[in-house]
Amino acid sequence: MRPILQVALDEINLTRAVAIAKEAIEGGADYIEAGTPLIKSEGMNAIRTLKDELKGHVIVADMKTMDTGAIEVEMAAKAGAGIISVLGASHDSTIEDAIRSARKYGVRLMVDLINIEDPVSRAVRLQELGADIIGVHVGVDQQMVGQDPLDVLSSIRRSVNIPIAVAGGLDAGSAAAAAALGADIVIVGGNIIRSKDVTGSARLIRESIDKKAAVSGKIRKSLDEETREIFMQVSTPNISDAMHRQPAMRDIKPLYEGIKMVGKAVTVQTFAGDWAKPVEASDVAGPGEVIVIYNGSNYVSPWGELASRGCQQKGIEGVVIDGAIRDVDDIRKIKFPSFASASVPNAGEPKGMGEINVEIMCGGFKVRPGDWIIGDDNGVVVVPQERAYEIARRAMEVKKSEDRVRAEIERGKTLAQVVDLYKWEKKT
Ligand SMILES: O=C([C@H](O)CO)[C@H](O)[C@H](O)COP(=O)(O)O
């Protein structure tokens, strides 16, 4: 996975910051960060303005939250931030509440290890709490006394599976070194925004990251890519077993046999056939994602063949509807992975009620934006995003064990004999 270049706008003048951001994007910047100084000087207006001005780019809010994590994440998310930072030095309860808010608003939480005594242990704990990104960061003042974020990067990389962002005085050489050491997001502030040629500096750093990462072979599979690969190899029964026999979504069935769908949820809350938000979700979702719709009715459909065709062209993985679907014959012909609780000939009206990428219920399960959705001939299961890699690995172990049992059955034993059921029944 190509490392992301995030440019930190540690500016206090918003107009200037926007101009710098546009020049940085011209040089190859992927994410644009509203730096802490900018947020302190302009508030959430900085986020809103960057979001409006820089369409299609992820806006990062470097809030450096230390307390009241939920409300600070909520305000930045509502202003348009896609990634929000809280300090790893804050209390676990702050981090947990910030994560709950991040899940609710469909944004990612980066937890900043700035000035943490034991960053490796803290990183492991933050991963357990559900952080989306670990920020390995040496602050500007620490840089002045010679501290370097690369000093701990390798040990943290070996300790956590979630994405790592690195920041702290990075230039073309150290940014490339960070990428080679496994950084997923390289954050650069001063060496781009305070350069005479912002575009040229961004381009130089972009190219050095790409060159070094390619040479060092360190473009490792992202966690998501590994997780997806495993989910593609296991069945929903394997996943259910890996989650202590968690049931599938209730009454939601595949549209055709031999179906397989793996993706991260883009959720839609709609009502009784109102197909505006479900269809708009096709513009929000991208390759590797699944549109999950709460329709609330088995008698009128918010989805059909035309919406399916548009999604299939974009590489969207499939659709799951708690409610009715229509055009099932045509959808079967194009084999767009679809699951629903009913099929009907009639659709509703595009009124526009409801919302995209909020927490919904589907098939009796809570589904948050970014949760993993896996469907096959058995049905659909939901895997919480913070446990996805672990569950995928556990499901693979279940599959391996079953492959072994199957081999013994094929040699003439019954299942009860192979698993020695009589011995392992719960004694009453
Ligand atoms: O977070 C930062 C710092 O604490 C000031 O807010 C910077 O954005 C981060 O360190 C990246 O900037 P540089 O260190 O100048 O590259």
Coordinates of C-alpha atoms and ligand atoms in Angstrom, one line a residue:
M1 CA 0.0 0.0 0.0
R2 CA 1.5 3.4 -1.0
P3 CA 2.3 5.5 2.1
I4 CA 0.0 8.5 2.4
L5 CA 1.6 12.0 2.4
Q6 CA -0.2 14.3 4.9
V7 CA 0.7 17.9 5.0
A8 CA 0.3 19.7 8.3
L9 CA -0.9 23.3 8.1
D10 CA 0.7 24.7 11.2
E11 CA -0.4 28.1 10.2
I12 CA -2.6 30.6 12.0
N13 CA -3.9 32.4 9.0
L14 CA -6.7 30.5 7.3
T15 CA -6.5 32.2 3.9
R16 CA -2.8 31.5 3.7
A17 CA -3.3 27.9 4.9
V18 CA -5.8 27.2 2.1
A19 CA -3.4 28.6 -0.5
I20 CA -0.5 26.5 0.9
A21 CA -2.8 23.4 0.9
K22 CA -3.6 23.8 -2.7
E23 CA 0.0 24.1 -3.6
A24 CA 0.9 21.1 -1.6
I25 CA -1.9 19.1 -3.3
E26 CA -0.4 20.1 -6.6
G27 CA 2.9 18.5 -5.4
G28 CA 1.2 15.2 -4.5
A29 CA -0.1 15.7 -0.9
D30 CA -2.9 13.2 -0.2
Y31 CA -4.3 14.3 3.2
I32 CA -4.4 17.9 4.5
E33 CA -4.1 18.5 8.2
A34 CA -5.6 21.5 10.0
G35 CA -2.6 21.9 12.4
T36 CA -3.2 22.6 16.1
P37 CA -2.2 26.3 15.8
L38 CA -4.7 26.7 12.9
I39 CA -7.5 25.1 14.9
K40 CA -6.7 27.2 18.0
S41 CA -6.8 30.4 15.9
E42 CA -9.7 29.6 13.6
G43 CA -11.7 26.9 15.4
M44 CA -13.9 24.5 13.4
N45 CA -14.3 27.0 10.7
A46 CA -10.8 26.0 9.6
I47 CA -12.0 22.4 9.0
R48 CA -15.2 23.5 7.3
T49 CA -13.2 25.8 5.0
L50 CA -10.6 23.2 4.1
K51 CA -13.3 20.7 3.5
D52 CA -15.2 23.1 1.1
E53 CA -12.0 24.2 -0.7
L54 CA -10.3 20.9 -1.1
K55 CA -12.9 18.5 -2.4
G56 CA -12.0 14.8 -2.5
H57 CA -9.1 15.2 0.0
V58 CA -9.2 13.8 3.6
I59 CA -9.1 16.6 6.1
V60 CA -7.3 15.7 9.3
A61 CA -8.1 17.7 12.5
D62 CA -5.1 17.8 14.8
M63 CA -7.2 18.5 17.8
K64 CA -4.6 17.0 20.3
T65 CA -7.7 16.3 22.5
M66 CA -6.8 15.6 26.1
D67 CA -10.3 15.4 27.7
T68 CA -14.0 15.3 26.6
G69 CA -13.1 13.1 23.7
A70 CA -16.6 12.5 22.4
I71 CA -17.6 16.1 22.0
E72 CA -14.3 17.1 20.4
V73 CA -14.5 14.3 17.9
E74 CA -18.1 15.0 17.2
M75 CA -17.5 18.7 16.5
A76 CA -14.6 18.0 14.2
A77 CA -16.4 15.2 12.4
K78 CA -19.5 17.4 11.8
A79 CA -17.2 20.1 10.5
G80 CA -15.9 17.7 7.9
A81 CA -12.8 16.1 9.3
G82 CA -12.2 12.4 8.2
I83 CA -9.4 11.8 10.8
I84 CA -9.2 13.4 14.2
S85 CA -6.3 13.2 16.7
V86 CA -6.5 12.7 20.4
L87 CA -3.5 12.5 22.7
G88 CA -2.3 9.1 23.8
A89 CA -1.4 10.8 27.1
S90 CA -5.2 11.2 27.8
H91 CA -7.0 8.8 30.1
D92 CA -8.3 5.6 28.5
S93 CA -11.9 6.7 29.2
T94 CA -11.3 9.8 27.0
I95 CA -9.9 7.6 24.2
E96 CA -12.7 5.1 24.5
D97 CA -15.4 7.8 24.4
A98 CA -13.6 9.4 21.5
I99 CA -13.6 6.1 19.7
R100 CA -17.4 5.7 20.3
S101 CA -17.9 9.1 18.8
A102 CA -15.6 8.3 15.8
R103 CA -17.5 5.2 15.1
K104 CA -20.8 7.0 15.4
Y105 CA -19.8 9.7 12.9
G106 CA -17.9 7.4 10.5
V107 CA -14.4 9.0 11.1
R108 CA -11.1 7.6 12.0
L109 CA -9.3 8.3 15.3
M110 CA -5.5 8.9 15.3
V111 CA -4.0 8.7 18.8
D112 CA -0.8 10.8 19.1
L113 CA 2.0 9.3 21.2
I114 CA 3.7 12.7 21.6
N115 CA 5.8 12.9 24.8
I116 CA 4.7 9.4 26.0
E117 CA 7.3 7.7 28.3
D118 CA 6.8 4.2 27.0
P119 CA 5.3 4.6 23.5
V120 CA 5.5 0.9 22.5
S121 CA 3.3 -0.3 25.5
R122 CA 1.0 2.6 25.0
A123 CA 0.6 1.8 21.3
V124 CA -0.3 -1.8 22.1
R125 CA -2.9 -0.6 24.7
L126 CA -4.4 1.9 22.2
Q127 CA -4.8 -0.8 19.6
E128 CA -6.7 -2.8 22.2
L129 CA -8.9 0.2 22.9
G130 CA -9.8 0.4 19.2
A131 CA -7.7 3.3 17.9
D132 CA -7.7 3.4 14.1
I133 CA -4.2 5.0 13.7
I134 CA -1.2 5.3 16.0
G135 CA 0.6 8.7 15.7
V136 CA 4.3 8.4 16.3
H137 CA 5.1 12.0 16.8
V138 CA 8.0 14.2 18.1
G139 CA 6.6 17.7 18.7
V140 CA 8.2 20.8 17.3
D141 CA 9.8 21.7 20.7
Q142 CA 11.1 18.2 21.2
Q143 CA 12.7 18.4 17.7
M144 CA 14.5 21.5 18.9
V145 CA 16.2 19.3 21.5
G146 CA 17.2 16.6 19.0
Q147 CA 14.4 14.1 19.4
D148 CA 13.5 12.0 16.3
P149 CA 10.3 10.1 15.6
L150 CA 12.2 7.4 13.7
D151 CA 13.9 6.2 16.9
V152 CA 10.9 4.3 18.1
L153 CA 9.1 3.7 14.8
S154 CA 10.5 0.2 14.2
S155 CA 9.6 -1.2 17.6
I156 CA 6.1 0.3 17.4
R157 CA 5.7 -1.2 13.9
R158 CA 6.6 -4.6 15.2
S159 CA 4.1 -4.2 18.1
V160 CA 0.8 -3.1 16.4
N161 CA -1.1 -4.1 13.3
I162 CA -3.1 -0.9 12.8
P163 CA -1.8 1.9 10.5
I164 CA 1.0 4.1 11.9
A165 CA 1.4 7.8 11.1
V166 CA 4.8 9.5 11.7
A167 CA 5.4 13.2 12.3
G168 CA 8.2 15.4 13.6
G169 CA 10.5 17.5 11.5
L170 CA 10.4 15.0 8.6
D171 CA 12.1 16.0 5.3
A172 CA 12.6 14.1 2.0
G173 CA 15.2 11.8 3.5
S174 CA 13.6 11.0 6.8
A175 CA 10.1 10.8 5.3
A176 CA 11.4 8.2 2.9
A177 CA 13.1 6.4 5.8
A178 CA 9.8 6.5 7.7
A179 CA 8.0 4.8 4.8
A180 CA 10.7 2.2 4.5
L181 CA 10.3 1.4 8.3
G182 CA 6.6 0.8 7.7
A183 CA 4.9 4.1 8.2
D184 CA 1.5 4.1 6.5
I185 CA 1.0 7.9 6.8
V186 CA 3.9 10.4 6.6
I187 CA 3.1 13.8 8.1
V188 CA 5.2 16.8 7.1
G189 CA 4.7 20.3 8.2
G190 CA 7.5 22.9 8.3
N191 CA 9.6 21.3 5.5
I192 CA 6.7 21.8 3.1
I193 CA 4.6 24.7 4.4
R194 CA 7.5 26.9 5.2
S195 CA 9.3 26.2 2.0
K196 CA 9.6 28.8 -0.8
D197 CA 8.3 26.3 -3.2
V198 CA 5.5 24.4 -1.5
T199 CA 4.6 22.4 -4.6
G200 CA 8.2 21.5 -5.3
S201 CA 8.9 20.5 -1.7
A202 CA 5.8 18.3 -1.6
R203 CA 6.7 16.7 -4.9
L204 CA 10.3 16.0 -3.7
I205 CA 9.0 14.3 -0.6
R206 CA 6.3 12.4 -2.4
E207 CA 8.8 11.1 -4.9
S208 CA 11.4 10.2 -2.2
I209 CA 8.8 8.3 -0.2
D210 CA 7.7 6.3 -3.3
K211 CA 11.2 5.6 -4.5
K212 CA 12.4 4.4 -1.0
A213 CA 9.3 2.4 -0.2
A214 CA 9.6 0.6 -3.6
V215 CA 13.3 0.0 -3.2
S216 CA 13.0 -1.3 0.3
G217 CA 10.2 -3.6 -0.7
K218 CA 8.5 -2.2 2.4
I219 CA 5.2 -1.7 0.6
R220 CA 3.7 -4.3 2.8
K221 CA 0.1 -5.3 2.5
S222 CA -2.1 -3.0 4.5
L223 CA -3.9 -4.5 7.4
D224 CA -7.2 -4.0 5.5
E225 CA -5.7 -5.9 2.4
E226 CA -4.6 -8.8 4.6
T227 CA -7.9 -8.9 6.4
R228 CA -9.9 -8.9 3.1
E229 CA -7.7 -11.6 1.7
I230 CA -8.4 -13.9 4.7
F231 CA -12.2 -13.1 4.7
M232 CA -12.3 -14.1 1.0
Q233 CA -10.9 -17.5 1.9
V234 CA -13.1 -18.4 4.9
S235 CA -16.9 -18.9 5.1
T236 CA -19.4 -17.1 7.2
P237 CA -19.8 -20.3 9.4
N238 CA -16.0 -20.1 10.0
I239 CA -16.4 -16.5 11.0
S240 CA -19.5 -17.3 13.2
D241 CA -17.5 -20.0 15.0
A242 CA -14.6 -17.5 15.4
M243 CA -17.0 -15.1 17.1
H244 CA -18.3 -17.7 19.6
R245 CA -21.0 -18.8 17.2
Q246 CA -22.3 -15.2 16.6
P247 CA -25.5 -15.5 14.4
A248 CA -25.9 -14.1 11.0
M249 CA -28.1 -11.1 10.2
R250 CA -31.7 -12.4 10.7
D251 CA -33.9 -13.2 7.7
I252 CA -31.4 -11.7 5.2
K253 CA -30.8 -14.1 2.3
P254 CA -28.5 -14.2 -0.8
L255 CA -30.1 -13.4 -4.1
Y256 CA -28.3 -16.2 -5.9
E257 CA -26.1 -19.3 -5.2
G258 CA -22.3 -19.3 -5.2
I259 CA -22.4 -15.7 -3.9
K260 CA -19.4 -14.2 -2.0
M261 CA -19.1 -10.7 -0.7
V262 CA -16.5 -9.0 1.5
G263 CA -16.3 -5.3 2.3
K264 CA -16.4 -2.5 4.7
A265 CA -19.8 -1.0 5.4
V266 CA -21.2 2.2 4.0
T267 CA -24.4 2.4 5.9
V268 CA -27.8 3.9 4.9
Q269 CA -30.7 4.6 7.1
T270 CA -33.8 5.0 4.9
F271 CA -37.6 4.4 5.2
A272 CA -40.0 2.1 3.4
G273 CA -38.7 2.3 -0.2
D274 CA -37.3 5.8 -0.1
W275 CA -34.4 5.2 -2.5
A276 CA -32.7 8.6 -2.6
K277 CA -30.1 8.0 0.2
P278 CA -29.5 4.3 -0.9
V279 CA -28.7 5.5 -4.5
E280 CA -26.7 8.5 -3.3
A281 CA -24.7 6.0 -1.2
S282 CA -23.4 4.6 -4.5
D283 CA -21.5 7.9 -4.9
V284 CA -20.1 7.7 -1.4
A285 CA -19.0 4.0 -1.5
G286 CA -16.0 2.9 -3.3
P287 CA -14.1 -0.3 -4.3
G288 CA -14.0 -2.8 -1.5
E289 CA -17.1 -1.4 0.3
V290 CA -20.6 -2.8 0.8
I291 CA -23.7 -0.7 1.0
V292 CA -25.8 -1.7 4.0
I293 CA -29.4 -0.4 4.0
Y294 CA -32.0 -0.3 6.7
N295 CA -35.2 0.0 4.7
G296 CA -37.7 -1.0 7.4
S297 CA -40.1 -2.6 5.0
N298 CA -40.4 -6.0 3.2
Y299 CA -43.2 -4.6 1.0
V300 CA -41.5 -1.8 -1.0
S301 CA -38.0 -1.7 -2.4
P302 CA -35.3 1.1 -2.2
W303 CA -33.0 -0.8 -4.6
G304 CA -32.9 -2.5 -8.0
E305 CA -30.9 -3.5 -11.0
L306 CA -30.0 0.0 -12.2
A307 CA -28.4 1.0 -8.9
S308 CA -26.6 -2.4 -8.8
R309 CA -25.1 -1.8 -12.3
G310 CA -23.7 1.6 -11.2
C311 CA -22.2 0.0 -8.1
Q312 CA -20.7 -2.9 -10.0
Q313 CA -19.0 -0.5 -12.4
K314 CA -17.4 1.3 -9.5
G315 CA -16.1 -1.9 -7.9
I316 CA -18.5 -1.7 -5.0
E317 CA -18.6 -5.2 -3.5
G318 CA -22.3 -5.6 -2.9
V319 CA -25.5 -4.5 -1.1
V320 CA -27.3 -5.8 2.0
I321 CA -30.9 -4.7 2.7
D322 CA -32.9 -5.1 5.8
G323 CA -36.0 -4.9 3.7
A324 CA -37.1 -5.6 0.1
I325 CA -35.1 -5.6 -3.2
R326 CA -36.5 -5.7 -6.7
D327 CA -35.3 -6.6 -10.3
V328 CA -33.9 -9.9 -8.8
D329 CA -33.8 -11.6 -12.1
D330 CA -31.7 -8.9 -13.7
I331 CA -29.4 -8.6 -10.7
R332 CA -28.8 -12.4 -10.8
K333 CA -27.8 -12.0 -14.5
I334 CA -25.1 -9.4 -13.7
K335 CA -24.2 -11.3 -10.5
F336 CA -24.0 -8.2 -8.3
P337 CA -23.7 -9.7 -4.7
S338 CA -27.0 -8.8 -3.1
F339 CA -28.7 -9.9 0.1
A340 CA -32.2 -8.8 1.3
S341 CA -35.0 -10.0 3.5
A342 CA -37.6 -9.9 0.7
S343 CA -38.1 -9.3 -3.0
V344 CA -41.0 -7.3 -4.6
P345 CA -41.8 -5.6 -7.9
N346 CA -42.5 -2.2 -6.5
A347 CA -40.1 0.6 -5.5
G348 CA -40.8 3.7 -3.3
E349 CA -40.2 7.4 -4.0
P350 CA -36.8 9.3 -3.8
K351 CA -37.9 11.6 -1.0
G352 CA -34.4 11.9 0.5
M353 CA -35.2 11.0 4.1
G354 CA -32.6 9.3 6.2
E355 CA -28.8 9.5 6.4
I356 CA -25.6 7.9 5.0
N357 CA -22.8 6.6 7.2
V358 CA -24.4 6.6 10.5
E359 CA -24.9 3.7 12.9
I360 CA -27.9 1.6 11.8
M361 CA -29.6 -1.7 12.7
C362 CA -29.6 -4.4 9.9
G363 CA -30.9 -7.9 10.4
G364 CA -31.0 -7.4 14.1
F365 CA -27.3 -6.2 14.3
K366 CA -25.8 -2.8 14.9
V367 CA -23.7 -1.9 11.8
R368 CA -21.3 1.1 12.0
P369 CA -19.6 2.7 9.0
G370 CA -16.4 0.7 8.5
D371 CA -17.5 -2.5 10.1
W372 CA -16.7 -5.6 7.9
I373 CA -19.6 -7.3 6.1
I374 CA -19.1 -10.8 4.8
G375 CA -21.8 -12.6 2.9
D376 CA -22.1 -16.0 1.2
D377 CA -24.7 -18.7 0.5
N378 CA -25.2 -19.1 4.3
G379 CA -26.1 -15.4 4.9
V380 CA -24.4 -12.2 6.1
V381 CA -22.2 -11.6 9.2
V382 CA -21.0 -8.4 10.7
V383 CA -17.5 -8.1 12.1
P384 CA -16.7 -5.0 14.3
Q385 CA -13.9 -3.0 12.6
E386 CA -11.7 -3.0 15.7
R387 CA -11.6 -6.8 15.8
A388 CA -11.6 -7.5 12.0
Y389 CA -8.0 -8.7 11.7
E390 CA -8.2 -10.8 14.8
I391 CA -11.5 -12.4 13.7
A392 CA -10.2 -13.1 10.2
R393 CA -7.2 -14.9 11.7
R394 CA -9.3 -16.8 14.1
A395 CA -11.7 -17.8 11.3
M396 CA -8.8 -19.1 9.3
E397 CA -7.8 -21.3 12.2
V398 CA -11.4 -22.6 12.3
K399 CA -11.2 -23.4 8.6
K400 CA -7.9 -25.2 9.0
S401 CA -9.3 -27.3 11.9
E402 CA -12.3 -28.2 9.8
D403 CA -10.2 -29.2 6.9
R404 CA -8.4 -31.6 9.2
V405 CA -11.7 -33.1 10.5
R406 CA -13.0 -33.5 7.0
A407 CA -9.9 -35.5 6.0
E408 CA -10.5 -37.9 8.9
I409 CA -14.2 -38.2 8.1
E410 CA -13.2 -39.0 4.5
R411 CA -11.1 -41.9 5.9
G412 CA -14.3 -43.5 7.3
K413 CA -15.0 -41.9 10.7
T414 CA -18.2 -40.1 11.8
L415 CA -18.0 -36.5 13.1
A416 CA -18.9 -37.7 16.6
Q417 CA -15.9 -40.1 16.5
V418 CA -13.5 -37.5 15.2
V419 CA -14.3 -34.9 17.7
D420 CA -14.9 -37.4 20.5
L421 CA -18.2 -35.9 21.1
Y422 CA -19.2 -38.3 23.9
K423 CA -16.2 -37.2 25.9
W424 CA -16.5 -33.5 25.3
E425 CA -20.3 -33.1 25.9
K426 CA -20.9 -30.7 28.8
K427 CA -21.3 -32.8 31.9
T428 CA -24.6 -32.0 33.6
Ligands
LIG1 O1 1.6 18.4 15.3 C1 2.5 19.1 15.0 C2 3.1 20.0 16.1 O2 2.7 19.5 17.4 C3 2.6 21.5 15.9 O3 1.2 21.4 16.0 C4 3.0 19.3 13.6 O4 1.9 19.3 12.8 C5 3.8 18.0 13.3 O5 4.9 17.9 14.1 C6 4.3 18.0 11.8 O6 5.0 19.3 11.6 P1 6.6 19.3 11.4 O7 7.1 18.7 12.6 O8 6.9 20.7 11.2 O9 6.9 18.5 10.2

